[in-house]
Short mmCIF file of C-alpha atoms in Angstrom, two decimals:
data_model
loop_
_atom_site.label_atom_id
_atom_site.label_comp_id
_atom_site.label_asym_id
_atom_site.label_seq_id
_atom_site.Cartn_x
_atom_site.Cartn_y
_atom_site.Cartn_z
CA MET A 1 -31.23 8.98 3.37
CA LEU A 2 -27.90 8.47 1.91
CA GLY A 3 -27.83 7.21 -1.68
CA PRO A 4 -25.33 4.20 -3.12
CA LYS A 5 -21.36 5.27 -3.00
CA LEU A 6 -19.49 5.70 -6.76
CA ARG A 7 -17.44 2.77 -6.42
CA PHE A 8 -13.83 3.23 -7.69
CA GLY A 9 -11.34 0.82 -9.18
CA SER A 10 -8.49 0.16 -11.81
CA PHE A 11 -8.65 -1.67 -15.22
CA ILE A 12 -4.89 -2.79 -15.23
CA ALA A 13 -4.66 -4.16 -18.89
CA PRO A 14 -1.36 -3.55 -18.45
CA PHE A 15 0.77 -1.52 -20.51
CA HIS A 16 4.17 -1.98 -19.78
CA PRO A 17 6.93 -0.70 -22.39
CA LEU A 18 9.81 -2.73 -24.12
CA SER A 19 11.97 -0.50 -22.13
CA GLU A 20 10.72 -2.49 -18.88
CA ASN A 21 12.09 -6.02 -17.09
CA PRO A 22 8.87 -8.04 -17.63
CA THR A 23 9.14 -9.86 -14.52
CA LEU A 24 9.53 -7.02 -12.06
CA ALA A 25 6.60 -4.81 -14.43
CA LEU A 26 4.14 -8.14 -13.47
CA GLN A 27 5.65 -7.79 -9.73
CA ARG A 28 4.64 -3.89 -9.87
CA ASP A 29 1.08 -5.12 -10.60
CA LEU A 30 0.58 -6.94 -7.99
CA ASP A 31 2.05 -4.66 -5.51
CA LEU A 32 -0.62 -2.15 -7.05
CA VAL A 33 -3.78 -3.97 -6.17
CA THR A 34 -2.31 -4.33 -2.83
CA PHE A 35 -1.56 -0.48 -2.36
CA MET A 36 -5.22 -0.27 -4.29
CA ASP A 37 -6.50 -2.44 -1.28
CA GLN A 38 -4.61 -0.90 1.33
CA LEU A 39 -6.19 2.82 0.28
CA GLY A 40 -10.02 1.22 0.17
CA TYR A 41 -10.38 1.19 -3.91
CA ASP A 42 -13.17 -1.53 -4.51
CA GLU A 43 -12.25 -3.23 -7.74
CA ALA A 44 -9.54 -4.20 -10.03
CA TRP A 45 -10.10 -5.65 -13.24
CA ILE A 46 -7.12 -7.76 -15.17
CA GLY A 47 -6.65 -8.29 -18.78
CA GLU A 48 -5.84 -11.16 -20.91
CA HIS A 49 -3.55 -11.00 -24.22
CA HIS A 50 -1.02 -12.80 -25.79
CA SER A 51 1.20 -10.83 -28.04
CA ALA A 52 1.90 -7.34 -29.11
CA GLY A 53 4.43 -6.59 -26.31
CA TYR A 54 2.40 -4.32 -23.80
CA GLU A 55 -0.20 -6.37 -22.19
CA LEU A 56 2.03 -8.62 -20.18
CA ILE A 57 -0.76 -11.06 -18.49
CA ALA A 58 -1.80 -14.06 -20.10
CA SER A 59 -4.11 -15.39 -17.64
CA PRO A 60 -6.03 -13.19 -15.38
CA GLU A 61 -7.18 -15.92 -13.23
CA LEU A 62 -3.40 -16.88 -12.33
CA PHE A 63 -2.93 -12.73 -11.50
CA ILE A 64 -5.93 -12.84 -9.23
CA ALA A 65 -5.45 -16.18 -7.57
CA THR A 66 -2.31 -14.23 -6.10
CA ALA A 67 -3.34 -10.74 -6.01
CA ALA A 68 -6.14 -12.73 -3.92
CA GLU A 69 -3.73 -13.86 -0.72
CA ARG A 70 -2.13 -10.35 -0.42
CA THR A 71 -5.67 -8.39 -0.12
CA ARG A 72 -8.32 -8.05 2.44
CA THR A 73 -11.26 -6.35 0.44
CA ILE A 74 -10.67 -5.45 -2.89
CA ARG A 75 -12.57 -7.34 -5.82
CA LEU A 76 -10.79 -8.48 -8.34
CA GLY A 77 -11.81 -9.13 -12.00
CA THR A 78 -10.84 -10.57 -15.66
CA GLY A 79 -10.44 -7.33 -17.69
CA VAL A 80 -11.43 -8.84 -19.72
CA SER A 81 -11.49 -12.98 -20.88
CA SER A 82 -11.49 -13.63 -24.38
CA LEU A 83 -14.20 -16.01 -24.76
CA PRO A 84 -13.35 -17.14 -27.92
CA TYR A 85 -10.12 -18.20 -26.76
CA HIS A 86 -11.30 -21.02 -24.22
CA HIS A 87 -13.65 -23.65 -24.13
CA PRO A 88 -16.79 -22.63 -22.20
CA LEU A 89 -16.66 -25.27 -19.23
CA MET A 90 -13.18 -25.18 -18.69
CA LEU A 91 -13.64 -20.94 -18.37
CA ALA A 92 -16.39 -21.29 -16.22
CA ASP A 93 -14.62 -23.69 -13.89
CA ARG A 94 -11.73 -21.88 -13.66
CA ILE A 95 -13.97 -18.98 -12.64
CA ASN A 96 -16.00 -20.59 -10.23
CA GLN A 97 -12.54 -22.15 -8.16
CA LEU A 98 -11.43 -18.87 -7.83
CA ASP A 99 -15.13 -17.91 -6.98
CA HIS A 100 -14.56 -20.26 -3.59
CA ILE A 101 -10.63 -19.45 -2.87
CA THR A 102 -11.69 -15.71 -2.93
CA ARG A 103 -14.70 -15.90 -1.14
CA GLY A 104 -17.05 -14.39 -3.50
CA ARG A 105 -14.04 -11.38 -4.37
CA VAL A 106 -13.83 -12.53 -7.94
CA MET A 107 -15.82 -11.18 -10.92
CA LEU A 108 -16.36 -12.40 -14.53
CA GLY A 109 -15.22 -9.69 -17.34
CA CYS A 110 -15.93 -11.04 -20.81
CA GLY A 111 -15.00 -10.04 -24.37
CA PRO A 112 -14.26 -11.48 -28.33
CA GLY A 113 -10.70 -10.37 -27.74
CA SER A 114 -9.31 -6.44 -28.59
CA LEU A 115 -5.94 -8.00 -30.56
CA PRO A 116 -6.34 -9.43 -33.77
CA SER A 117 -2.81 -10.73 -33.76
CA ASP A 118 -3.70 -12.92 -30.57
CA ALA A 119 -6.86 -14.36 -32.88
CA PHE A 120 -4.52 -14.85 -35.79
CA MET A 121 -1.75 -17.17 -33.89
CA MET A 122 -4.68 -19.63 -32.79
CA GLY A 123 -6.37 -19.25 -36.18
CA ILE A 124 -9.43 -18.17 -35.19
CA PRO A 125 -10.95 -15.40 -37.78
CA VAL A 126 -11.57 -12.44 -36.56
CA ALA A 127 -14.65 -11.84 -38.22
CA ALA A 128 -15.73 -14.51 -36.01
CA GLN A 129 -14.83 -13.55 -32.84
CA ARG A 130 -18.03 -11.65 -31.69
CA ASP A 131 -20.15 -14.50 -33.19
CA ARG A 132 -18.12 -16.82 -30.60
CA MET A 133 -18.47 -14.60 -27.34
CA ASP A 134 -22.20 -14.52 -28.04
CA GLU A 135 -22.28 -18.47 -28.17
CA ALA A 136 -19.93 -19.09 -25.58
CA LEU A 137 -21.42 -16.42 -23.01
CA ALA A 138 -24.93 -17.93 -23.06
CA ASP A 139 -23.41 -21.08 -21.83
CA ILE A 140 -20.62 -19.66 -19.08
CA VAL A 141 -23.68 -17.39 -17.96
CA LYS A 142 -25.91 -21.05 -17.37
CA LEU A 143 -22.79 -22.95 -15.88
CA LEU A 144 -21.85 -20.32 -13.28
CA ARG A 145 -25.48 -20.33 -12.29
CA GLY A 146 -24.95 -23.99 -11.56
CA GLU A 147 -27.59 -25.32 -14.69
CA THR A 148 -26.45 -28.14 -16.83
CA VAL A 149 -25.80 -27.36 -20.58
CA THR A 150 -25.92 -29.43 -23.34
CA ASN A 151 -24.84 -27.54 -26.36
CA LYS A 152 -22.74 -27.93 -29.72
CA THR A 153 -21.20 -25.42 -31.88
CA ASP A 154 -19.01 -25.36 -34.61
CA TRP A 155 -15.89 -24.51 -32.64
CA TYR A 156 -16.77 -26.61 -29.10
CA GLU A 157 -19.16 -29.01 -27.87
CA LEU A 158 -21.00 -29.17 -24.04
CA SER A 159 -22.50 -32.45 -23.21
CA GLU A 160 -24.59 -32.65 -19.97
CA ALA A 161 -21.44 -30.19 -18.52
CA ARG A 162 -21.79 -28.89 -14.88
CA LEU A 163 -19.61 -27.35 -12.58
CA GLN A 164 -18.84 -30.24 -9.73
CA MET A 165 -18.83 -27.21 -6.96
CA THR A 166 -21.81 -25.23 -6.72
CA PRO A 167 -20.94 -22.09 -7.29
CA TRP A 168 -20.20 -19.66 -3.99
CA SER A 169 -21.74 -16.60 -4.89
CA ARG A 170 -25.71 -16.60 -5.76
CA PRO A 171 -27.18 -16.48 -7.88
CA SER A 172 -23.83 -16.22 -9.49
CA VAL A 173 -20.47 -14.64 -9.80
CA GLU A 174 -20.99 -11.14 -11.17
CA ILE A 175 -20.40 -11.15 -14.96
CA ALA A 176 -19.82 -7.92 -16.78
CA VAL A 177 -19.49 -7.63 -20.87
CA ALA A 178 -16.61 -5.44 -22.35
CA SER A 179 -18.70 -2.41 -24.36
CA GLN A 180 -16.80 -0.26 -26.65
CA VAL A 181 -18.70 1.94 -29.66
CA SER A 182 -20.38 -0.56 -31.24
CA PRO A 183 -23.80 -1.93 -29.75
CA THR A 184 -22.54 -5.65 -29.39
CA GLY A 185 -21.64 -5.60 -25.76
CA ALA A 186 -24.61 -3.70 -24.81
CA THR A 187 -26.68 -6.12 -26.31
CA ALA A 188 -25.27 -9.29 -24.77
CA ALA A 189 -25.55 -7.63 -21.10
CA GLY A 190 -28.89 -7.03 -21.89
CA ARG A 191 -29.93 -10.09 -23.39
CA HIS A 192 -28.49 -12.36 -20.14
CA GLY A 193 -29.16 -9.35 -17.55
CA LEU A 194 -25.32 -8.94 -17.01
CA SER A 195 -23.31 -6.23 -15.95
CA MET A 196 -21.72 -3.32 -18.17
CA LEU A 197 -17.71 -2.54 -18.66
CA SER A 198 -17.27 0.44 -21.01
CA ILE A 199 -13.14 0.48 -21.59
CA GLY A 200 -13.05 3.52 -23.65
CA ALA A 201 -15.74 5.40 -22.17
CA THR A 202 -13.71 9.02 -22.33
CA SER A 203 -12.64 8.48 -26.35
CA ALA A 204 -14.72 10.32 -28.32
CA GLY A 205 -16.37 7.32 -29.94
CA GLY A 206 -17.02 5.64 -26.45
CA PHE A 207 -17.97 8.58 -24.73
CA ASN A 208 -20.49 9.89 -27.52
CA ALA A 209 -22.10 6.27 -27.64
CA LEU A 210 -22.39 5.76 -23.30
CA SER A 211 -26.17 7.04 -23.30
CA SER A 212 -27.36 5.12 -26.36
CA ASN A 213 -25.69 1.79 -25.24
CA TRP A 214 -27.49 2.11 -21.94
CA ALA A 215 -30.73 2.29 -23.99
CA ILE A 216 -29.98 -0.79 -25.95
CA ALA A 217 -28.99 -2.58 -22.82
CA GLU A 218 -32.22 -1.58 -21.05
CA GLU A 219 -34.13 -2.15 -24.44
CA LYS A 220 -32.90 -5.89 -24.79
CA ALA A 221 -33.24 -6.43 -20.95
CA LYS A 222 -36.75 -6.28 -21.39
CA GLU A 223 -37.14 -8.12 -24.23
CA HIS A 224 -35.48 -11.25 -22.31
CA GLY A 225 -37.70 -10.35 -18.92
CA ASN A 226 -34.00 -8.77 -17.37
CA VAL A 227 -33.46 -5.56 -15.57
CA MET A 228 -30.06 -3.59 -16.06
CA ASP A 229 -28.82 -2.25 -12.53
CA ARG A 230 -26.61 1.06 -13.03
CA SER A 231 -24.65 0.10 -10.33
CA GLY A 232 -23.06 -2.54 -12.25
CA TRP A 233 -22.03 -0.19 -15.15
CA ARG A 234 -18.47 0.42 -14.90
CA LEU A 235 -16.44 3.27 -16.92
CA VAL A 236 -12.93 3.17 -17.70
CA GLY A 237 -10.91 6.61 -18.47
CA PRO A 238 -6.99 7.35 -18.29
CA MET A 239 -5.85 9.88 -15.60
CA HIS A 240 -2.64 10.97 -14.04
CA ILE A 241 -3.51 13.16 -10.90
CA ALA A 242 -0.85 15.60 -8.78
CA GLU A 243 -0.62 18.43 -6.60
CA THR A 244 -0.68 20.86 -9.28
CA ARG A 245 -1.34 20.55 -13.08
CA GLU A 246 2.24 21.74 -13.62
CA GLN A 247 3.48 18.63 -11.44
CA ALA A 248 1.23 16.26 -13.43
CA ARG A 249 2.61 17.20 -16.54
CA ALA A 250 5.97 16.89 -15.54
CA ASP A 251 5.09 13.39 -14.38
CA CYS A 252 3.90 12.63 -17.86
CA ALA A 253 6.83 12.99 -19.59
CA HIS A 254 8.16 9.49 -18.03
CA GLY A 255 5.83 7.40 -19.97
CA LEU A 256 3.41 8.91 -21.70
CA GLU A 257 4.70 9.11 -25.34
CA GLN A 258 5.05 5.52 -24.90
CA TRP A 259 1.71 4.58 -24.10
CA VAL A 260 0.55 6.66 -27.18
CA TYR A 261 2.90 4.59 -29.76
CA TYR A 262 1.57 1.80 -28.79
CA PHE A 263 -2.10 2.80 -29.34
CA ARG A 264 -1.58 4.49 -32.76
CA GLU A 265 0.65 1.75 -34.05
CA VAL A 266 -0.67 -1.55 -32.63
CA ALA A 267 -3.33 -1.80 -30.57
CA ALA A 268 -6.72 -2.27 -32.34
CA LEU A 269 -8.67 0.20 -29.89
CA PRO A 270 -9.07 3.95 -31.21
CA LEU A 271 -8.11 5.43 -27.71
CA VAL A 272 -6.14 7.96 -29.26
CA ALA A 273 -6.64 10.51 -32.02
CA ASP A 274 -4.13 11.28 -34.54
CA GLY A 275 -3.21 14.61 -34.76
CA GLU A 276 -0.47 17.33 -34.24
CA GLY A 277 0.90 19.76 -31.50
CA ASP A 278 1.98 18.66 -27.68
CA MET A 279 0.18 15.13 -26.65
CA ILE A 280 -1.08 16.42 -23.41
CA ASP A 281 -2.67 19.17 -25.18
CA GLN A 282 -4.52 17.10 -27.58
CA LEU A 283 -5.65 14.60 -24.64
CA ILE A 284 -6.82 17.09 -22.42
CA ALA A 285 -8.83 18.85 -24.84
CA SER A 286 -10.54 15.83 -26.52
CA GLY A 287 -11.69 15.24 -22.94
CA MET A 288 -9.77 11.63 -23.59
CA ALA A 289 -7.61 11.90 -20.28
CA VAL A 290 -7.13 13.70 -17.08
CA ILE A 291 -3.40 15.12 -16.33
CA GLY A 292 -4.27 17.44 -13.96
CA THR A 293 -5.29 17.80 -9.84
CA PRO A 294 -8.15 15.92 -8.07
CA ASP A 295 -10.27 18.81 -9.10
CA ASP A 296 -10.03 18.04 -12.71
CA ALA A 297 -10.16 14.53 -12.04
CA ALA A 298 -13.79 14.92 -10.36
CA ALA A 299 -14.98 17.30 -12.90
CA GLN A 300 -14.34 14.50 -15.70
CA ILE A 301 -16.29 12.13 -13.13
CA GLU A 302 -19.09 14.55 -13.18
CA ARG A 303 -19.05 15.19 -16.73
CA LEU A 304 -19.40 11.26 -17.27
CA LYS A 305 -22.28 11.17 -15.06
CA ALA A 306 -23.99 14.13 -16.87
CA GLN A 307 -23.37 11.99 -20.07
CA SER A 308 -24.47 8.44 -19.28
CA GLY A 309 -27.14 8.82 -16.74
CA GLY A 310 -25.52 7.76 -13.88
CA PHE A 311 -23.07 4.73 -13.23
CA GLY A 312 -21.49 2.58 -10.41
CA CYS A 313 -17.78 2.68 -10.38
CA PHE A 314 -15.28 4.68 -12.27
CA MET A 315 -12.08 3.15 -13.04
CA PHE A 316 -8.52 4.17 -13.94
CA MET A 317 -7.31 2.96 -17.05
CA ASP A 318 -4.23 1.72 -15.61
CA HIS A 319 -0.72 2.92 -17.25
CA ASN A 320 2.73 3.89 -16.47
CA TRP A 321 2.67 7.26 -17.70
CA ALA A 322 4.63 8.71 -14.34
CA ASP A 323 7.21 6.72 -12.56
CA TRP A 324 6.10 4.05 -10.28
CA ASP A 325 6.40 6.73 -7.10
CA ARG A 326 4.44 9.41 -8.89
CA LYS A 327 2.09 6.91 -10.22
CA LYS A 328 1.01 5.78 -6.88
CA ARG A 329 1.04 9.16 -5.67
CA SER A 330 -1.99 9.60 -8.35
CA TYR A 331 -3.78 6.61 -6.70
CA GLU A 332 -2.99 8.10 -3.34
CA LEU A 333 -4.82 11.49 -4.57
CA MET A 334 -7.36 10.10 -6.01
CA ALA A 335 -8.47 8.29 -2.64
CA ARG A 336 -7.56 11.25 -0.29
CA PHE A 337 -9.20 13.54 -2.45
CA VAL A 338 -11.81 12.45 -5.06
CA PHE A 339 -13.10 9.40 -3.50
CA PRO A 340 -15.22 11.53 -0.51
CA ARG A 341 -16.97 13.74 -3.00
CA PHE A 342 -19.10 11.51 -4.48
CA GLN A 343 -19.30 8.70 -1.85
CA ASN A 344 -20.43 11.19 0.83
CA LEU A 345 -17.53 10.04 3.76
CA ASN A 346 -17.21 13.85 4.97
CA ASP A 347 -21.10 14.95 4.77
CA ASN A 348 -21.37 14.25 8.82
CA ARG A 349 -18.66 15.89 9.23
CA GLU A 350 -19.39 19.01 7.36
CA VAL A 351 -22.57 18.73 9.50
CA SER A 352 -20.70 18.36 12.68
CA LEU A 353 -18.47 20.89 12.26
CA ASN A 354 -20.99 23.58 11.33
CA TRP A 355 -23.21 22.85 14.00
CA ALA A 356 -19.80 22.93 16.57
CA ARG A 357 -19.25 26.37 14.94
CA ASP A 358 -22.62 28.23 14.73
CA ASN A 359 -23.27 27.15 18.85
CA ARG A 360 -19.74 27.80 19.55
CA GLU A 361 -20.81 30.98 22.01
CA THR A 362 -23.39 28.80 23.37
CA PHE A 363 -20.67 26.19 23.95
CA ILE A 364 -18.17 28.47 25.47
CA GLY A 365 -20.47 30.17 27.70
CA HIS A 366 -21.48 26.69 29.37
CA ALA A 367 -17.45 25.82 29.51
CA ARG A 368 -16.39 29.14 30.94
CA MET A 369 -19.29 28.57 33.84
CA ALA A 370 -18.45 24.88 34.68
CA VAL A 371 -14.83 26.48 35.00
CA GLY A 372 -15.81 28.98 37.03
CA MET A 373 -17.82 27.09 39.35
CA ARG A 374 -14.67 25.19 40.49
CA VAL A 375 -12.68 27.84 40.37
CA ALA A 376 -15.40 29.83 42.99
CA GLN A 377 -15.40 26.32 44.90
CA HIS A 378 -11.87 26.28 45.72
CA ILE A 379 -11.35 29.95 46.24
CA GLN A 380 -14.13 29.54 49.22
CA GLU A 381 -12.64 26.40 50.63
CA LYS A 382 -8.81 27.44 50.07
CA GLY A 383 -8.29 30.60 49.40
CA THR A 384 -7.08 32.57 46.06
CA GLU A 385 -3.05 31.33 47.09
CA ASN A 386 -2.79 29.16 44.24
CA ILE A 387 -4.77 30.91 41.76
CA ARG A 388 -3.34 32.42 38.82
CA PRO A 389 -4.24 36.15 38.89
CA GLU A 390 -4.83 36.04 34.99
CA ILE A 391 -7.81 33.53 35.70
CA LEU A 392 -9.42 35.58 39.01
CA GLU A 393 -9.39 38.71 36.32
CA ALA A 394 -11.05 36.64 33.89
CA MET A 395 -13.74 35.89 36.53
CA GLY A 396 -13.75 39.70 37.04
CA ILE A 397 -12.43 38.90 41.17
CA LYS A 398 -9.41 41.17 42.42
CA LYS A 399 -7.29 38.90 44.98
CA GLN A 400 -7.56 41.16 47.90
CA ASP A 401 -11.17 41.22 47.45
CA ALA A 402 -11.25 37.37 47.51
CA ALA A 403 -9.49 37.43 50.26
CA GLU A 404 -11.73 39.10 52.23
#
């Protein structure tokens, strides 16, 4: 019996260096999602950021609405909506509208906000972000399930609040909580019975915390009468794939250094360790990134499966290490040569090929017999005038004998 397919997607923050035209960079992000849809990717998650120059998308909802019109089947999530930045009713209502517009293809990813500079501009204490996420999440879950909510906190108020349109998706739009190293996201996911989005799954801290965070989520879910589903667990890690390891390394000369600079000097996510020596060697040796072939990508996914105990979707952490054409090639190679290994796409083909190979002599014998019968019938009716000598020879017939 076939089990569930491992899904594949991309977590598109995005990360665009300052040398890029931002308008064209956003256009390529939309083109990427369209390309992913054509290749059969399952999901794309779109970030929300308001400062620091690299992560340009301020409204994942606007991006998703645009991308939804250009795609057919790929599901589109906010990756993630920073809950302390939004009144819960307003965010829930926008997601609900997208749920209807996309006919159920939208997902809501939730987090406290990853850039302290965003919170600073809005006067939000960084120390309060996780508490505010927890407060807002509890009410957003209820709203997206069609419930009426009354609640007053020190930063928002809901008075008999409800969505005026019944949600398209039942019982709710899928909601996922961002999780890194701390147990915050896992605790929230378990408390509300939500999916989990492990953004830094291949970083040292994130990788080591995978199994413990899942255990925390399951324990918290049990306390609240929920059940965690591994198919809703997404793991995110950076990869660049090429035909050879040498080609992959050459491709990354385009933009890897700018990406590393952003994480070391600006972003608050501990994805890149400090160290000396070649950056590519460091990233590969640490297990943080794959810069190699489809075989290397498959090995990384197997490593994540073993560490986590099983998950539902692997996602590229999207980046611009390579130029546009080579980046698309990386996505294509993943779809062509890695998807099949984890989705059983070629199992039946292999069985069919082996069966045909193992029974080749039997099948060819029957085919020869059928051809021979037709040739013999023709000779009986018309003689050998139009029969090529090699055909007669293959049948063990001499032309003179046939004529007699």
